[in-house]
PDB file of C-alpha atoms in Angstrom:
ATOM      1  CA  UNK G  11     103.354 101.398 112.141  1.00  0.00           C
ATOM      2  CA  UNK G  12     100.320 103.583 113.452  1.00  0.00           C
ATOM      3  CA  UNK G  13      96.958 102.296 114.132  1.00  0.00           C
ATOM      4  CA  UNK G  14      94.433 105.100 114.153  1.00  0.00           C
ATOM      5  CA  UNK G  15      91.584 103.195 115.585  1.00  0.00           C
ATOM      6  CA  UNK G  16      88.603 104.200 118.102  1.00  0.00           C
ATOM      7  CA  UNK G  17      87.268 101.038 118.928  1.00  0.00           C
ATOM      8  CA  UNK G  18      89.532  99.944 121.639  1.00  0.00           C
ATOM      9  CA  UNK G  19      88.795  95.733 120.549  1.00  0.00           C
ATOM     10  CA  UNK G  20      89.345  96.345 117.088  1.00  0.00           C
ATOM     11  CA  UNK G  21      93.124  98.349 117.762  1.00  0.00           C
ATOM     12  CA  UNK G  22      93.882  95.595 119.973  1.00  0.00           C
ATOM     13  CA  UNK G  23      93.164  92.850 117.790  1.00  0.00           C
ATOM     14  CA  UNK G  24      95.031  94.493 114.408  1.00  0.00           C
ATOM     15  CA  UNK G  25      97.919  95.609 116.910  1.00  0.00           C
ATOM     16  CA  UNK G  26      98.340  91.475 117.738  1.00  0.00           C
ATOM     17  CA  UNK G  27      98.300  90.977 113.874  1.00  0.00           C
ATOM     18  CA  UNK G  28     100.543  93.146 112.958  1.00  0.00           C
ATOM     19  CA  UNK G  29     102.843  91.712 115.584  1.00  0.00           C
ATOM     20  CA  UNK G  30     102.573  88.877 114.445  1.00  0.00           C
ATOM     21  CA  UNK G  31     103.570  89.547 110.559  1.00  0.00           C
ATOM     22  CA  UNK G  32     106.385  91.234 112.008  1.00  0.00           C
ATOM     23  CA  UNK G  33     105.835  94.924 112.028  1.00  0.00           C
ATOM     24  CA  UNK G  34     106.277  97.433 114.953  1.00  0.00           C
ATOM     25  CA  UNK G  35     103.954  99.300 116.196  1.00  0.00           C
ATOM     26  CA  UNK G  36     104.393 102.896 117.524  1.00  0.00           C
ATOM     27  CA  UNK G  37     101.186 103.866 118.427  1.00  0.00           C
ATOM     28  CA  UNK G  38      97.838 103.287 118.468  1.00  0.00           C
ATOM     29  CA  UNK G  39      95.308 106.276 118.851  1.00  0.00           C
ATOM     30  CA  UNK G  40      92.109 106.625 118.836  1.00  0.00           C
ATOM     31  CA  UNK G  41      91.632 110.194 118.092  1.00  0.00           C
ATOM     32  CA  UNK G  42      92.323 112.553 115.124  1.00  0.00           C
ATOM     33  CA  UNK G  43      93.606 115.489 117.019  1.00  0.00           C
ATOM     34  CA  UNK G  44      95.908 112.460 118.423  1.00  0.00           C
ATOM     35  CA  UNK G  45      97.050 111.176 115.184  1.00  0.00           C
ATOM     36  CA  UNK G  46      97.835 114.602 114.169  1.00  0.00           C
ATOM     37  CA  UNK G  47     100.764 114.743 116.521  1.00  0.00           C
ATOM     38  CA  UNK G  48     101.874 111.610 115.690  1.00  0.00           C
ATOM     39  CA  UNK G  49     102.059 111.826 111.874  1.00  0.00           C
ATOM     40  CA  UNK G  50     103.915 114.988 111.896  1.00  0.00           C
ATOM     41  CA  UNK G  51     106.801 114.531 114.445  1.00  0.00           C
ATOM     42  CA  UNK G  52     107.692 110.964 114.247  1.00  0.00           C
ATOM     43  CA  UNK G  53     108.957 108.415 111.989  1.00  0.00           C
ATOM     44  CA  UNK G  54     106.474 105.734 110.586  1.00  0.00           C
ATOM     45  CA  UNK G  55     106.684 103.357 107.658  1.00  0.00           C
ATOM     46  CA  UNK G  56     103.128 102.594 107.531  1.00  0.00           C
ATOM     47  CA  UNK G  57      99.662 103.781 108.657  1.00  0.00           C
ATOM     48  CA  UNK G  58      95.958 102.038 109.263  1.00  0.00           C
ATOM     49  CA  UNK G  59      93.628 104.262 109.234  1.00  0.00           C
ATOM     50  CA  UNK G  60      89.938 104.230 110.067  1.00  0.00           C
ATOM     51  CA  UNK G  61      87.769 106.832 108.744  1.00  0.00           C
ATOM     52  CA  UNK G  62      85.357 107.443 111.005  1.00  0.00           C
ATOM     53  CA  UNK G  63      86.552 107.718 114.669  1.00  0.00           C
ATOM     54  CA  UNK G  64      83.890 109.183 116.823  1.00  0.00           C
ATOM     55  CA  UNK G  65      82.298 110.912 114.354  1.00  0.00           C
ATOM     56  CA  UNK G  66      85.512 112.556 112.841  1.00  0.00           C
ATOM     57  CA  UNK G  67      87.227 112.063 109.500  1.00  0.00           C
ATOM     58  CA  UNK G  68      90.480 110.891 109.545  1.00  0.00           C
ATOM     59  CA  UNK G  69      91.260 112.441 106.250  1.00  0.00           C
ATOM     60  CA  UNK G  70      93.630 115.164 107.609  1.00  0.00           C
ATOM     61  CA  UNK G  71      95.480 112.357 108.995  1.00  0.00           C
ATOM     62  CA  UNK G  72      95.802 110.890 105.524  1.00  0.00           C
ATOM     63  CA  UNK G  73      96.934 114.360 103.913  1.00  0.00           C
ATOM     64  CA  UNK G  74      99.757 114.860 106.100  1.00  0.00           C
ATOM     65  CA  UNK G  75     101.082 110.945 105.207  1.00  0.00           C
ATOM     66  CA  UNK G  76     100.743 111.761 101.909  1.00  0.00           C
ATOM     67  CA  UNK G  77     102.246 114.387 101.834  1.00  0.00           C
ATOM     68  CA  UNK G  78     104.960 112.872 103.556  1.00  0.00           C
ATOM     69  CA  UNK G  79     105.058 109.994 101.457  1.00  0.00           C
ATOM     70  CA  UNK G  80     104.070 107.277 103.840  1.00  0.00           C
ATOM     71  CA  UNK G  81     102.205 104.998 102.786  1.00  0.00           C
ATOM     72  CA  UNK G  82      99.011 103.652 104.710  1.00  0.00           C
ATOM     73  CA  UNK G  83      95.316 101.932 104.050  1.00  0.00           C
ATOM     74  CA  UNK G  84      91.813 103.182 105.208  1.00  0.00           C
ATOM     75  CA  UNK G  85      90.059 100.995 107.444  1.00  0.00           C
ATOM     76  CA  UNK G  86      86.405 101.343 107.023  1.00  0.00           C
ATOM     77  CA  UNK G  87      82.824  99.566 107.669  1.00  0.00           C
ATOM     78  CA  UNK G  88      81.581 101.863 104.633  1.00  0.00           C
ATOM     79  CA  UNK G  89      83.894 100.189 102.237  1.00  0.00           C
ATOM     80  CA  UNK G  90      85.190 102.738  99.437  1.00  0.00           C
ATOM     81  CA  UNK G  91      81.637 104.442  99.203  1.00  0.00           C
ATOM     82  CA  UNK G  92      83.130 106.127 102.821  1.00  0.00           C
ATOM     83  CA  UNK G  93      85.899 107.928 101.164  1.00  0.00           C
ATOM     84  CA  UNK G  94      86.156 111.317 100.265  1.00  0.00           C
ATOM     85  CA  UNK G  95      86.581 112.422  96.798  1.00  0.00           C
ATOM     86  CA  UNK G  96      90.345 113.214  97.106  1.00  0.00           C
ATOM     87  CA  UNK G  97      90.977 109.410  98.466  1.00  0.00           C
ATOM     88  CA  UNK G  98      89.079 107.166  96.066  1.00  0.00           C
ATOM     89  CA  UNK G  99      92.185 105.920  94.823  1.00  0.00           C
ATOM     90  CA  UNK G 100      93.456 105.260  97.861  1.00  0.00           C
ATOM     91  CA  UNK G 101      92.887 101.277  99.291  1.00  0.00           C
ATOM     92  CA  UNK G 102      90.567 100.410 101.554  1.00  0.00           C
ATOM     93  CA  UNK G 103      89.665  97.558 103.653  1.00  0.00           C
ATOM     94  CA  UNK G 104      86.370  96.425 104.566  1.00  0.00           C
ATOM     95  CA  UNK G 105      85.526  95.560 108.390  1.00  0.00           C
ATOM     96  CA  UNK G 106      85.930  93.047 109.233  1.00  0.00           C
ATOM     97  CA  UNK G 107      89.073  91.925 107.103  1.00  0.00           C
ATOM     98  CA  UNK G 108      90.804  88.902 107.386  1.00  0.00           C
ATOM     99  CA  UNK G 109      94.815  88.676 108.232  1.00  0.00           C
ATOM    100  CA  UNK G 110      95.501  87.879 104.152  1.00  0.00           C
ATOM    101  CA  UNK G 111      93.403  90.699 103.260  1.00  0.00           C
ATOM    102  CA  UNK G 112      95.161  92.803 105.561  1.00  0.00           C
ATOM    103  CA  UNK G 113      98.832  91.595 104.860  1.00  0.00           C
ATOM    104  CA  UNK G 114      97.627  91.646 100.629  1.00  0.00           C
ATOM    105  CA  UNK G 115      96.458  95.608 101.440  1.00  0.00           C
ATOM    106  CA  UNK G 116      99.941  96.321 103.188  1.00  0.00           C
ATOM    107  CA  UNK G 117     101.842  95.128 100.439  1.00  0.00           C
ATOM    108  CA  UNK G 118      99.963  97.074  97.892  1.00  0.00           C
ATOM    109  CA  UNK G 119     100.312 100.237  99.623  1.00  0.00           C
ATOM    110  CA  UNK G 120     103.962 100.078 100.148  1.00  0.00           C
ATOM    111  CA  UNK G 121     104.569  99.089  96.127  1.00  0.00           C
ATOM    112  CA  UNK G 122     102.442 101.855  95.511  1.00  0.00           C
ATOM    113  CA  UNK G 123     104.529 104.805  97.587  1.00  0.00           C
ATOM    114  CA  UNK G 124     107.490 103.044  96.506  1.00  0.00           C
ATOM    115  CA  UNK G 125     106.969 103.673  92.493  1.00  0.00           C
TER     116      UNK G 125
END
């Protein structure tokens, strides 16, 4: 998995969850210039990312996984009024989520990008 996070607490703590459902993961970055490289080259199952990080949409981030058909979830203290126009369908989760929430929003995803 890839965490595209730019508070440093916040990747930290959903890095520790993930762990402990299970999942791997690869990186955690807190820029979009960052995730860029990432998303391209290497080989991820999942993404979470947030939409804002300093100031900067991480929408090109979620082109490129779409595009590549991986599946991922925004992560967002603007809920779904934060998203772009091209990403309303996509799921979001509201800050702060719970571990359910975030486990429920994982699932989705993947069911989603696998039919």
């Amino acid at each position: 998995m890839l965490i595209v996070e730019d508070e440093f607490l916040v990747a930290m703590l959903l890095e520790d969850l993930l762990s402990e459902m299970g999942h791997h993961v690869v990186a955690c970055v807190a820029r979009v210039d960052e995730a860029m490289k990432f998303v391209d080259k290497i080989d991820i199952d999942f993404a979470i990312l947030d939409i804002n990080l300093d100031g900067v949409k991480s929408f090109p981030v979620a082109e490129v996984l779409r595009r590549r058909g991986i599946p991922f979830v925004f992560a967002t203290g603007y809920g779904s009024e934060g998203l772009a126009a091209e990403f309303r369908n996509e799921l979001a989760l509201q800050k702060p989520y719970e571990p359910l929430e975030l486990q429920r929003a994982i699932a989705q995803a993947c069911a989603r990008a696998s039919s």
